[in-house]
Short mmCIF file of C-alpha atoms and ligand atoms in Angstrom, two decimals:
data_model
loop_
_atom_site.label_atom_id
_atom_site.label_comp_id
_atom_site.label_asym_id
_atom_site.label_seq_id
_atom_site.Cartn_x
_atom_site.Cartn_y
_atom_site.Cartn_z
CA MET A 1 -22.50 -17.21 -36.71
CA VAL A 2 -19.10 -16.41 -37.60
CA SER A 3 -17.27 -13.76 -35.65
CA ARG A 4 -15.47 -11.12 -37.37
CA VAL A 5 -11.71 -10.40 -37.17
CA ILE A 6 -10.62 -7.26 -37.66
CA PRO A 7 -5.98 -7.13 -37.89
CA VAL A 8 -4.76 -4.96 -35.34
CA ASP A 9 -1.14 -2.91 -36.12
CA LEU A 10 2.24 -4.53 -35.35
CA PHE A 11 3.22 -4.53 -31.93
CA ASP A 12 5.39 -4.84 -28.70
CA LEU A 13 3.53 -6.30 -26.16
CA VAL A 14 6.27 -5.82 -22.77
CA ILE A 15 4.28 -7.97 -19.91
CA PHE A 16 6.22 -6.36 -16.54
CA GLY A 17 4.71 -9.49 -14.19
CA GLY A 18 5.69 -11.79 -17.07
CA THR A 19 6.02 -14.74 -14.79
CA GLY A 20 2.75 -13.97 -12.17
CA ASP A 21 0.47 -15.58 -11.95
CA LEU A 22 -2.22 -13.33 -14.11
CA ALA A 23 0.79 -12.84 -17.13
CA GLN A 24 0.21 -16.79 -16.74
CA ARG A 25 -3.49 -17.35 -16.35
CA LYS A 26 -5.25 -14.40 -18.16
CA ILE A 27 -2.90 -11.92 -20.39
CA LEU A 28 -0.28 -15.01 -22.36
CA PRO A 29 -3.59 -18.17 -22.98
CA ALA A 30 -5.28 -14.24 -24.01
CA LEU A 31 -2.73 -13.51 -26.95
CA PHE A 32 -2.52 -17.27 -27.62
CA ARG A 33 -5.59 -17.17 -29.39
CA ARG A 34 -5.79 -14.09 -31.09
CA PHE A 35 -2.85 -15.43 -32.17
CA CYS A 36 -4.44 -18.64 -33.31
CA GLY A 37 -7.86 -15.81 -34.12
CA GLY A 38 -5.18 -14.27 -36.89
CA GLN A 39 -5.18 -11.32 -35.21
CA MET A 40 -1.57 -11.07 -34.94
CA PRO A 41 0.52 -9.63 -37.42
CA ASN A 42 3.27 -11.38 -38.35
CA GLY A 43 6.88 -9.60 -36.82
CA ALA A 44 5.09 -9.03 -33.34
CA ARG A 45 6.47 -9.05 -30.34
CA ILE A 46 5.81 -10.09 -26.79
CA ILE A 47 8.38 -9.40 -23.67
CA ALA A 48 8.32 -10.59 -20.91
CA ALA A 49 10.38 -9.52 -17.65
CA ALA A 50 10.19 -10.21 -13.99
CA ARG A 51 13.01 -10.78 -11.56
CA ALA A 52 13.66 -14.41 -11.89
CA ASP A 53 16.76 -15.91 -13.62
CA LEU A 54 15.34 -17.82 -16.04
CA SER A 55 17.08 -19.05 -19.54
CA GLN A 56 14.24 -18.39 -21.94
CA ALA A 57 13.55 -22.52 -22.73
CA ALA A 58 12.52 -22.53 -19.20
CA TYR A 59 10.65 -19.13 -19.87
CA LYS A 60 8.69 -21.15 -23.20
CA ALA A 61 8.23 -24.24 -21.30
CA MET A 62 6.83 -22.23 -18.37
CA ILE A 63 4.24 -20.27 -20.47
CA SER A 64 3.46 -24.05 -22.96
CA LYS A 65 2.30 -25.49 -19.33
CA ALA A 66 -0.06 -22.21 -18.69
CA ILE A 67 -1.41 -22.36 -22.00
CA HIS A 68 -2.30 -26.43 -21.26
CA THR A 69 -3.78 -25.53 -18.62
CA TYR A 70 -5.88 -21.81 -19.68
CA GLY A 71 -5.65 -21.73 -23.10
CA GLY A 72 -8.62 -23.41 -23.84
CA ASN A 73 -9.28 -26.23 -26.96
CA PHE A 74 -6.71 -24.09 -29.48
CA ALA A 75 -4.12 -25.52 -27.00
CA ASN A 76 -4.07 -28.38 -28.63
CA ASP A 77 -2.63 -26.64 -31.92
CA SER A 78 0.83 -27.79 -31.03
CA VAL A 79 1.94 -25.65 -34.43
CA ALA A 80 0.34 -22.92 -33.52
CA LEU A 81 1.42 -22.99 -29.94
CA ASP A 82 5.35 -23.21 -30.72
CA ALA A 83 4.93 -20.11 -33.33
CA PHE A 84 3.17 -18.56 -30.66
CA LEU A 85 6.27 -19.27 -28.15
CA ASP A 86 8.99 -17.99 -31.39
CA CYS A 87 7.35 -14.70 -30.84
CA LEU A 88 8.31 -14.80 -26.66
CA THR A 89 10.77 -13.04 -25.32
CA TYR A 90 12.09 -13.46 -21.21
CA SER A 91 14.23 -10.52 -19.70
CA ARG A 92 15.09 -10.30 -17.06
CA VAL A 93 14.40 -6.77 -15.31
CA ASP A 94 13.93 -5.67 -11.61
CA ALA A 95 11.36 -2.20 -11.52
CA THR A 96 12.69 -1.22 -8.36
CA GLY A 97 16.40 -0.96 -9.73
CA ASP A 98 18.64 -1.46 -12.16
CA ILE A 99 18.98 -4.91 -13.40
CA GLY A 100 17.88 -5.28 -16.97
CA TRP A 101 17.23 -2.65 -18.72
CA PRO A 102 20.09 -1.85 -20.77
CA GLU A 103 18.68 -5.27 -21.85
CA LEU A 104 15.72 -4.15 -22.05
CA THR A 105 15.92 -0.94 -23.76
CA THR A 106 18.38 -3.10 -26.22
CA LEU A 107 16.22 -5.46 -27.41
CA MET A 108 13.05 -2.61 -28.08
CA GLU A 109 15.31 -1.00 -30.34
CA GLN A 110 15.78 -3.99 -32.46
CA GLY A 111 12.09 -4.29 -33.13
CA GLN A 112 12.00 -3.18 -36.91
CA GLY A 113 9.79 -1.08 -38.23
CA ALA A 114 6.65 1.29 -37.23
CA ARG A 115 6.16 -0.10 -34.09
CA VAL A 116 3.18 0.13 -30.89
CA THR A 117 4.05 -0.28 -28.44
CA ILE A 118 3.08 -1.28 -25.32
CA PHE A 119 4.33 -1.92 -21.68
CA TYR A 120 1.68 -3.90 -19.09
CA PHE A 121 1.74 -3.35 -15.80
CA SER A 122 1.29 -7.46 -14.55
CA VAL A 123 2.34 -6.20 -11.26
CA GLY A 124 2.20 -5.45 -7.74
CA PRO A 125 0.43 -1.98 -7.55
CA ASN A 126 3.66 -1.12 -5.17
CA LEU A 127 5.41 -1.17 -8.29
CA PHE A 128 3.47 1.06 -10.99
CA GLY A 129 5.24 4.46 -9.88
CA PRO A 130 8.50 2.67 -9.55
CA LEU A 131 8.43 1.52 -13.07
CA ALA A 132 6.87 4.90 -15.41
CA GLU A 133 9.42 6.04 -13.14
CA ARG A 134 12.03 3.41 -15.13
CA LEU A 135 10.39 3.77 -18.47
CA HIS A 136 10.96 7.51 -18.08
CA LYS A 137 14.11 7.24 -17.35
CA HIS A 138 15.54 4.25 -19.73
CA GLY A 139 14.00 6.61 -22.90
CA LEU A 140 11.42 4.01 -23.29
CA ALA A 141 8.03 6.43 -21.93
CA GLN A 142 8.26 7.67 -25.94
CA GLU A 143 4.74 9.94 -26.20
CA SER A 144 3.70 7.00 -28.75
CA SER A 145 3.82 4.59 -25.75
CA ARG A 146 1.27 3.15 -24.28
CA ILE A 147 0.96 1.89 -20.68
CA VAL A 148 -2.24 -0.76 -19.10
CA VAL A 149 -2.00 -0.73 -15.29
CA GLU A 150 -4.11 -2.74 -13.16
CA LYS A 151 -6.22 -3.01 -10.53
CA PRO A 152 -6.47 -2.09 -7.91
CA PHE A 153 -5.93 1.90 -9.42
CA GLY A 154 -5.11 2.57 -5.72
CA ARG A 155 -7.12 1.78 -2.31
CA ASP A 156 -8.63 5.34 -1.82
CA LEU A 157 -8.79 8.69 -3.19
CA GLU A 158 -5.61 9.90 -1.32
CA SER A 159 -3.44 7.11 -2.95
CA ALA A 160 -4.98 7.11 -6.79
CA ARG A 161 -4.88 11.30 -7.22
CA ALA A 162 -1.14 9.87 -6.31
CA LEU A 163 -0.94 7.04 -8.50
CA ASN A 164 -2.61 9.18 -10.92
CA ALA A 165 -0.16 12.30 -10.18
CA THR A 166 3.19 9.69 -10.72
CA LEU A 167 1.57 7.82 -14.22
CA ALA A 168 0.73 12.02 -15.52
CA THR A 169 4.52 12.80 -15.11
CA HIS A 170 5.32 10.48 -17.76
CA PHE A 171 2.92 9.60 -19.91
CA CYS A 172 -0.24 11.39 -20.77
CA GLU A 173 -3.39 10.62 -20.33
CA GLY A 174 -4.47 9.40 -23.49
CA GLN A 175 -1.49 6.98 -22.42
CA ILE A 176 -2.73 5.47 -19.84
CA TYR A 177 -5.37 1.84 -20.06
CA ARG A 178 -6.53 1.43 -16.49
CA ILE A 179 -8.00 -1.62 -17.14
CA ASP A 180 -11.10 -3.14 -15.60
CA HIS A 181 -11.33 -6.54 -16.65
CA TYR A 182 -15.39 -6.81 -16.36
CA LEU A 183 -15.71 -4.08 -19.13
CA GLY A 184 -14.32 -6.61 -21.40
CA LYS A 185 -16.51 -8.68 -21.50
CA GLU A 186 -19.02 -9.48 -24.40
CA THR A 187 -22.20 -9.45 -22.22
CA VAL A 188 -21.27 -5.69 -20.59
CA GLN A 189 -20.53 -4.44 -23.80
CA ASN A 190 -23.76 -5.79 -25.36
CA LEU A 191 -25.35 -3.33 -21.82
CA MET A 192 -24.88 -0.79 -24.07
CA ALA A 193 -25.48 -2.51 -27.01
CA ILE A 194 -29.29 -3.42 -25.06
CA ARG A 195 -30.11 0.05 -24.36
CA PHE A 196 -28.47 2.39 -26.93
CA GLY A 197 -29.29 -0.20 -30.20
CA ASN A 198 -33.53 -0.24 -28.98
CA MET A 199 -36.29 1.65 -29.24
CA LEU A 200 -38.03 -0.59 -26.78
CA PHE A 201 -35.89 0.24 -23.70
CA GLU A 202 -34.75 3.24 -23.41
CA PRO A 203 -38.24 5.54 -23.80
CA LEU A 204 -38.62 3.25 -20.53
CA TRP A 205 -35.25 4.09 -19.19
CA ASN A 206 -36.33 6.17 -16.00
CA SER A 207 -37.75 7.13 -12.92
CA GLN A 208 -41.37 6.63 -14.20
CA TYR A 209 -41.33 3.44 -15.40
CA VAL A 210 -38.52 1.19 -13.16
CA ASP A 211 -39.41 0.49 -9.98
CA HIS A 212 -35.48 -0.88 -8.66
CA ILE A 213 -32.68 -1.68 -10.03
CA GLN A 214 -30.47 -4.72 -8.82
CA ILE A 215 -27.15 -5.37 -9.53
CA THR A 216 -25.81 -9.14 -7.96
CA VAL A 217 -22.32 -10.13 -8.97
CA ALA A 218 -22.81 -13.46 -6.81
CA GLU A 219 -19.06 -15.80 -6.85
CA THR A 220 -18.82 -19.45 -5.48
CA VAL A 221 -15.42 -18.94 -4.90
CA GLY A 222 -13.21 -17.77 -1.43
CA ILE A 223 -10.31 -15.17 -1.26
CA ALA A 224 -7.78 -18.40 -1.02
CA GLY A 225 -4.61 -17.33 -2.31
CA ARG A 226 -4.92 -13.22 -2.29
CA GLU A 227 -5.31 -13.42 1.71
CA ALA A 228 -3.36 -11.41 2.47
CA TYR A 229 -4.12 -8.10 -0.39
CA TYR A 230 -7.80 -9.40 0.12
CA ASP A 231 -8.55 -9.26 4.28
CA ARG A 232 -6.26 -5.49 3.50
CA SER A 233 -9.29 -4.57 0.98
CA GLY A 234 -12.73 -6.24 1.15
CA ALA A 235 -15.31 -6.50 -0.53
CA MET A 236 -16.34 -2.91 -1.14
CA ARG A 237 -12.66 -1.58 -2.35
CA ASP A 238 -12.36 -5.18 -4.59
CA MET A 239 -15.46 -5.04 -6.07
CA MET A 240 -17.57 -2.30 -5.15
CA GLN A 241 -15.56 0.14 -6.18
CA ASN A 242 -14.68 -1.03 -9.69
CA HIS A 243 -16.90 -3.51 -11.20
CA LEU A 244 -20.53 -2.61 -9.40
CA MET A 245 -19.89 0.79 -9.99
CA GLN A 246 -19.23 0.19 -13.70
CA LEU A 247 -22.44 -1.63 -13.93
CA LEU A 248 -24.26 0.91 -12.08
CA CYS A 249 -22.75 3.33 -14.81
CA LEU A 250 -23.72 1.26 -18.21
CA ILE A 251 -26.86 0.56 -16.93
CA ALA A 252 -27.71 4.30 -15.69
CA MET A 253 -26.15 6.67 -18.12
CA GLU A 254 -27.65 9.16 -20.76
CA PRO A 255 -27.21 7.99 -23.84
CA PRO A 256 -23.01 9.45 -25.55
CA ALA A 257 -23.32 11.75 -28.70
CA LYS A 258 -21.00 8.48 -29.94
CA PHE A 259 -19.65 4.79 -29.22
CA ASP A 260 -16.37 7.26 -28.66
CA PRO A 261 -13.51 7.40 -25.59
CA ASP A 262 -15.15 10.47 -23.51
CA ALA A 263 -18.11 10.20 -25.06
CA VAL A 264 -18.82 7.47 -23.15
CA ARG A 265 -16.63 7.65 -19.67
CA ASP A 266 -18.10 12.19 -18.92
CA GLU A 267 -21.04 10.19 -19.42
CA LYS A 268 -20.12 7.17 -16.79
CA LEU A 269 -18.45 9.79 -15.23
CA LYS A 270 -21.62 11.95 -14.85
CA VAL A 271 -23.41 9.15 -13.23
CA ILE A 272 -20.78 8.54 -10.23
CA ARG A 273 -20.60 11.83 -9.31
CA ALA A 274 -25.07 12.30 -9.04
CA LEU A 275 -24.35 8.98 -6.68
CA ASP A 276 -25.86 10.20 -2.57
CA THR A 277 -24.11 9.27 -0.04
CA VAL A 278 -25.32 5.63 1.49
CA GLU A 279 -27.13 5.96 4.46
CA PRO A 280 -25.79 3.53 7.01
CA HIS A 281 -28.51 1.72 7.28
CA HIS A 282 -28.57 1.00 3.29
CA ILE A 283 -25.28 -0.96 4.45
CA VAL A 284 -24.89 -4.72 4.80
CA ARG A 285 -21.39 -5.94 5.75
CA GLY A 286 -20.82 -9.77 5.92
CA GLN A 287 -18.42 -12.33 6.03
CA TYR A 288 -18.60 -16.63 5.52
CA GLN A 289 -18.60 -18.82 8.14
CA ALA A 290 -17.93 -21.93 8.04
CA GLN A 291 -21.10 -24.23 7.47
CA GLN A 292 -21.57 -26.72 9.87
CA GLY A 293 -20.53 -29.99 9.08
CA ALA A 294 -18.51 -28.10 6.91
CA ASP A 295 -16.31 -29.24 4.24
CA ASP A 296 -13.17 -27.33 1.93
CA ARG A 297 -15.68 -26.15 -0.19
CA HIS A 298 -17.15 -24.46 2.33
CA ASP A 299 -14.58 -23.00 5.65
CA ALA A 300 -14.72 -19.85 6.86
CA TYR A 301 -13.05 -16.16 5.67
CA ARG A 302 -11.30 -15.41 9.50
CA GLU A 303 -9.40 -18.90 9.27
CA THR A 304 -8.85 -18.77 5.88
CA VAL A 305 -7.01 -14.76 6.14
CA GLY A 306 -5.79 -16.43 9.55
CA ASN A 307 -6.95 -13.81 11.33
CA LEU A 308 -9.33 -14.67 13.71
CA ARG A 309 -10.87 -10.57 14.09
CA SER A 310 -10.47 -10.28 11.11
CA THR A 311 -13.72 -7.55 10.43
CA THR A 312 -12.87 -6.93 6.80
CA GLU A 313 -16.06 -7.78 4.78
CA SER A 314 -16.49 -10.65 2.26
CA TYR A 315 -19.95 -9.16 1.30
CA ILE A 316 -21.48 -6.31 0.82
CA ALA A 317 -25.21 -5.71 -0.04
CA LEU A 318 -26.12 -1.28 -0.17
CA ARG A 319 -28.99 0.78 -1.59
CA ALA A 320 -28.12 3.78 -4.20
CA HIS A 321 -29.62 6.95 -5.30
CA ILE A 322 -28.83 8.77 -8.60
CA SER A 323 -29.63 12.51 -7.64
CA ASN A 324 -30.42 12.93 -11.43
CA TRP A 325 -33.56 13.97 -13.28
CA ARG A 326 -33.53 10.22 -14.85
CA TRP A 327 -33.27 8.50 -11.67
CA ALA A 328 -34.01 10.93 -9.04
CA GLY A 329 -36.14 8.44 -6.41
CA THR A 330 -35.66 5.04 -8.42
CA PRO A 331 -33.20 2.64 -5.65
CA PHE A 332 -30.89 0.96 -6.88
CA TYR A 333 -29.73 -1.77 -4.87
CA LEU A 334 -25.77 -3.51 -5.32
CA ARG A 335 -24.81 -6.76 -3.88
CA THR A 336 -21.68 -9.13 -4.06
CA GLY A 337 -20.18 -11.33 -2.23
CA LYS A 338 -17.38 -14.76 -1.39
CA LYS A 339 -18.87 -18.37 -1.29
CA LEU A 340 -22.32 -18.04 -2.19
CA VAL A 341 -24.13 -19.68 -3.58
CA ALA A 342 -23.67 -19.87 -7.07
CA ARG A 343 -21.75 -17.81 -9.51
CA SER A 344 -23.83 -15.32 -10.84
CA SER A 345 -23.97 -11.78 -12.43
CA VAL A 346 -26.79 -10.21 -13.48
CA ILE A 347 -28.74 -6.61 -14.27
CA ASN A 348 -32.34 -6.66 -12.91
CA VAL A 349 -34.60 -3.96 -14.11
CA PHE A 350 -37.89 -4.21 -12.11
CA PHE A 351 -40.35 -2.32 -14.05
CA LYS A 352 -43.65 -0.82 -12.36
CA ASP A 353 -46.85 -1.99 -12.28
CA ALA A 354 -49.89 -1.05 -14.74
CA PRO A 355 -51.19 1.96 -13.80
CA HIS A 356 -54.65 0.54 -13.03
CA SER A 357 -55.86 -2.95 -13.84
CA ILE A 358 -58.60 -3.09 -16.64
CA PHE A 359 -59.09 -6.78 -15.47
CA GLY A 360 -59.93 -6.39 -12.07
CA GLU A 361 -57.57 -7.21 -8.38
CA ASP A 362 -58.89 -10.81 -8.55
CA ALA A 363 -56.73 -11.29 -11.88
CA GLY A 364 -53.80 -10.80 -10.33
CA ARG A 365 -50.97 -7.95 -11.13
CA HIS A 366 -47.69 -8.26 -13.01
CA ALA A 367 -44.69 -6.24 -13.29
CA ASN A 368 -42.69 -6.25 -16.48
CA LEU A 369 -38.51 -7.55 -15.72
CA LEU A 370 -35.62 -7.61 -17.73
CA SER A 371 -33.12 -9.82 -16.93
CA ILE A 372 -29.33 -9.11 -17.93
CA ARG A 373 -27.41 -12.29 -17.70
CA LEU A 374 -23.07 -11.24 -17.87
CA GLN A 375 -22.52 -14.24 -16.40
CA PRO A 376 -22.90 -17.56 -16.33
CA ASN A 377 -25.10 -18.68 -19.51
CA GLU A 378 -25.12 -15.11 -21.35
CA GLY A 379 -28.06 -13.67 -22.13
CA ILE A 380 -30.94 -11.49 -21.52
CA THR A 381 -34.48 -12.02 -20.38
CA LEU A 382 -38.06 -10.42 -20.01
CA LYS A 383 -40.56 -11.32 -17.92
CA VAL A 384 -44.32 -10.53 -19.95
CA THR A 385 -47.82 -10.45 -18.65
CA ILE A 386 -50.29 -12.19 -20.94
CA LYS A 387 -53.47 -14.20 -20.29
CA GLU A 388 -53.44 -17.76 -18.35
CA PRO A 389 -54.79 -20.17 -20.64
CA GLY A 390 -58.12 -22.03 -20.33
CA PRO A 391 -61.83 -21.21 -19.74
CA GLY A 392 -61.47 -19.68 -16.23
CA GLY A 393 -62.13 -16.10 -17.01
CA MET A 394 -59.61 -13.37 -17.17
CA ARG A 395 -56.41 -14.72 -15.04
CA LEU A 396 -53.11 -13.13 -16.10
CA MET A 397 -49.70 -14.52 -15.50
CA ASP A 398 -45.72 -14.28 -16.45
CA VAL A 399 -44.39 -16.24 -18.89
CA PRO A 400 -40.53 -15.20 -20.38
CA LEU A 401 -39.14 -14.46 -23.17
CA ASP A 402 -35.74 -15.73 -23.31
CA MET A 403 -32.96 -15.07 -25.39
CA THR A 404 -29.27 -17.66 -24.44
CA PHE A 405 -26.76 -15.86 -26.91
CA SER A 406 -25.39 -19.22 -26.92
CA GLU A 407 -28.94 -20.47 -28.84
CA ALA A 408 -29.31 -17.63 -30.25
CA LEU A 409 -26.03 -17.01 -31.64
CA GLY A 410 -24.66 -20.22 -32.49
CA ALA A 411 -20.78 -20.62 -31.49
CA ALA A 412 -19.62 -16.80 -31.33
CA GLY A 413 -22.66 -16.56 -28.43
CA GLY A 414 -21.58 -19.09 -26.84
CA ASN A 415 -18.04 -19.19 -26.90
CA PRO A 416 -17.44 -15.60 -26.66
CA PRO A 417 -14.07 -14.47 -26.69
CA ASP A 418 -11.95 -13.55 -22.68
CA ALA A 419 -12.28 -10.25 -21.69
CA TYR A 420 -8.33 -9.42 -21.94
CA GLU A 421 -8.50 -10.86 -25.45
CA ARG A 422 -10.83 -8.31 -26.18
CA LEU A 423 -10.01 -5.24 -23.62
CA ILE A 424 -5.45 -5.99 -25.20
CA MET A 425 -6.33 -5.85 -28.67
CA ASP A 426 -8.22 -2.49 -28.08
CA VAL A 427 -5.36 -0.97 -26.59
CA ILE A 428 -3.05 -2.07 -29.54
CA ARG A 429 -5.21 0.09 -31.72
CA GLY A 430 -5.64 3.06 -29.36
CA ASN A 431 -9.02 2.82 -28.61
CA GLN A 432 -9.95 3.47 -24.78
CA THR A 433 -13.76 2.95 -24.28
CA LEU A 434 -13.45 0.44 -22.04
CA PHE A 435 -10.76 1.53 -19.92
CA MET A 436 -11.31 4.03 -16.70
CA ARG A 437 -10.61 7.78 -16.99
CA GLY A 438 -7.67 9.17 -13.97
CA ASP A 439 -11.23 11.20 -13.11
CA GLU A 440 -13.81 8.45 -13.06
CA VAL A 441 -11.20 6.10 -10.24
CA GLU A 442 -11.21 9.41 -8.32
CA ALA A 443 -14.44 9.91 -8.78
CA ALA A 444 -15.72 5.76 -7.61
CA TRP A 445 -13.20 6.15 -4.47
CA ALA A 446 -14.56 10.27 -3.97
CA TRP A 447 -18.19 7.73 -3.34
CA THR A 448 -16.52 5.17 -1.60
CA ASP A 449 -14.63 6.45 0.91
CA PRO A 450 -16.96 8.05 3.59
CA ILE A 451 -18.42 4.72 3.21
CA ILE A 452 -15.52 2.95 4.12
CA ALA A 453 -14.58 5.90 6.78
CA GLY A 454 -18.74 5.72 7.96
CA TRP A 455 -17.99 1.41 8.92
CA GLN A 456 -14.42 2.47 11.02
CA SER A 457 -15.76 4.66 12.82
CA ARG A 458 -19.04 3.67 14.33
CA GLY A 459 -16.18 0.33 14.22
CA ASP A 460 -19.46 -1.95 12.45
CA VAL A 461 -18.79 -5.72 12.43
CA PRO A 462 -20.20 -7.50 9.47
CA LYS A 463 -22.71 -9.88 9.98
CA PRO A 464 -22.02 -13.66 9.79
CA TYR A 465 -23.45 -15.90 6.56
CA ASP A 466 -23.10 -19.84 5.11
CA SER A 467 -20.12 -20.30 3.00
CA GLY A 468 -22.81 -21.91 0.07
CA SER A 469 -25.79 -19.38 1.17
CA THR A 470 -26.96 -16.46 -0.33
CA GLY A 471 -25.55 -13.82 1.85
CA PRO A 472 -26.56 -12.49 5.32
CA ASP A 473 -29.90 -12.28 6.85
CA ASP A 474 -29.74 -8.83 6.64
CA ALA A 475 -29.91 -7.92 3.27
CA ASP A 476 -32.73 -9.61 3.34
CA LEU A 477 -34.05 -7.06 5.29
CA LEU A 478 -32.80 -3.53 4.13
CA MET A 479 -35.15 -4.85 1.11
CA ARG A 480 -38.55 -6.05 3.43
CA ARG A 481 -37.81 -3.07 4.46
CA ASP A 482 -38.32 -1.06 1.41
CA LEU A 483 -41.17 -4.03 1.01
CA ARG A 484 -39.18 -5.36 -2.20
CA GLU A 485 -37.12 -8.74 -1.99
CA TRP A 486 -34.12 -9.65 -3.81
CA GLN A 487 -33.72 -11.63 -7.20
CA GLY A 488 -32.97 -15.06 -6.18
CA ILE A 489 -29.07 -16.49 -6.82
CA ASN A 490 -29.63 -19.45 -9.25
CA PRO A 491 -28.12 -22.20 -8.78
P1 LIG B 1 2.06 -12.30 -8.96
O1 LIG B 1 1.21 -13.73 -9.92
O2 LIG B 1 2.25 -11.95 -7.12
O3 LIG B 1 3.15 -11.86 -10.06
C1 LIG B 1 3.81 -10.73 -10.09
C2 LIG B 1 4.99 -10.77 -10.82
O4 LIG B 1 5.47 -9.32 -10.83
C3 LIG B 1 5.43 -11.72 -10.26
O5 LIG B 1 6.11 -12.67 -12.32
C4 LIG B 1 7.26 -11.79 -10.27
O6 LIG B 1 8.06 -11.91 -11.52
C5 LIG B 1 6.99 -9.89 -10.92
N1 LIG B 1 7.78 -8.61 -9.66
C6 LIG B 1 7.86 -8.74 -8.24
N2 LIG B 1 8.76 -7.96 -8.40
C7 LIG B 1 9.00 -7.49 -9.52
C8 LIG B 1 10.25 -6.13 -9.74
N3 LIG B 1 10.55 -5.59 -8.56
N4 LIG B 1 10.43 -6.34 -10.98
C9 LIG B 1 10.09 -6.78 -11.76
N5 LIG B 1 9.46 -8.50 -11.80
C10 LIG B 1 8.81 -7.96 -10.98
O7 LIG B 1 0.64 -10.90 -8.80
P2 LIG B 1 -0.59 -11.71 -10.03
O8 LIG B 1 -1.77 -12.14 -9.17
O9 LIG B 1 0.02 -11.87 -11.84
O10 LIG B 1 -1.62 -10.18 -10.22
C11 LIG B 1 -0.81 -9.19 -10.98
C12 LIG B 1 -1.87 -7.77 -10.97
O11 LIG B 1 -2.57 -7.99 -11.17
C13 LIG B 1 -1.42 -7.01 -9.81
O12 LIG B 1 -1.55 -5.53 -9.47
C14 LIG B 1 -2.40 -7.26 -9.22
O13 LIG B 1 -3.31 -6.74 -8.33
C15 LIG B 1 -3.23 -7.27 -10.55
N6 LIG B 1 -4.90 -8.61 -10.93
C16 LIG B 1 -4.33 -9.64 -11.01
C17 LIG B 1 -5.60 -10.64 -10.70
C18 LIG B 1 -5.41 -11.68 -10.92
O14 LIG B 1 -6.23 -12.86 -10.52
N7 LIG B 1 -4.33 -12.77 -10.07
C19 LIG B 1 -6.60 -10.00 -11.07
C20 LIG B 1 -6.90 -9.10 -11.17
C21 LIG B 1 -5.95 -8.29 -11.27
P3 LIG B 1 9.33 -12.16 -9.90
O15 LIG B 1 8.76 -12.38 -8.26
O16 LIG B 1 10.16 -12.95 -10.59
O17 LIG B 1 10.01 -10.89 -10.05
#
């Protein structure tokens, strides 16, 4: 199966932070792949801005190297790479001063014909406000321009509100694209297709039939390279408030009337607003420590951040409840952590046991489990109960109905576009469905803040867990107290 390429309108994309890690590792390689895919129209311009004093040649050499490192197989096409680099211009601009703004304004005025104008804020969050103000001051914040704002969007409700207010001074909500790159992942969008494209699941998608839901985002990487930021944030702010919250919304929301930005985001917002406050005994925080005989892969959090007293969590598990008609009484267990045994993002929907076994208790009881694997090995598995083969009477067993997208869909399923490819093209198309609205972000912080304030006031210290393990023992205890267990994080 070959995926369809739908061309986008002519655009000027200004990337503030064009020399940064995100621009080099994700944004520019993503644009290059779209260029190779034939989606970038002739005459489209990418203007990379930062303070460094770089010649055009030096900047292009930097990006050529980045694309060779992060661009995948496409990078071998040197003709395409040269043509792509021709679309790039470097502009020296200071977000907090006046350097470079007149030149950038002139450059923007040179764009021929009607263009979508996008300003991508790939800079530290302290620069989001100053950038919006400078764009306005220099007449670049036009009614038709769009801004893309990276995460983190605030570090609590107050700062998120303040940032929303600053951006709203110069841009209306329809111009603001708050990125959560998780929403751009092919399999995350597939959650909506699986739920709302099949009649099979939706009638069972409620507390009457679902026992509980587990959402796991496990990472093997640590925090190297992001130590200062991470130690001020922790897993709750860095992952739970945004990525896991978005997955929870997509798995729990009501069907929107249509696949349209506000219809989808209205339903997600209702889920967040229906979340109960999480009880302290339903929260487990962990911090990774070195294993015995540790090598570089299995280091310790505190040494890495250079703060032997750090109480920041690199792992969090919690039990959430959604107080609405569909989900009252169904627990949602969410967990995420660094330096775990395997990289795995998966949603497991555990259905209830059949109300009565006609085969008698000796046959065994098996509940259905639907696993939606977001990464790696994207696909879905449904565990179905069948008769154990053989003449030994009626005994039951589980078998998986397994669909791995790479096998079922061929090349298109096995090599999905990177989230940034999809999201940047959506910004150019003007489609905000996969971007967070301001009220959604604020509602997520309103749920998160009391949780953080609670453990801060209690002086809770995260539980240690071995680097390379499945997380702290207390997370298993959280489940055992409810007579449940985590589905394994598969290595
Ligand atoms: P980074 O590597 O530190 O890059 C920062 C960029 O901002 C550089 O290009 C820097 O260039 C530029 N910059 C700094 N001060 C500036 C100023 N006053 N005026 C103009 N440009 C300025 O950061 P990053 O990792 O790319 O992250 C960028 C944003 O994306 C952050 O908000 C981060 O939280 C978010 N993010 C990053 C990742 C990731 O994987 N890296 C993932 C998710 C979200 P000069 O110093 O030359 O000016």
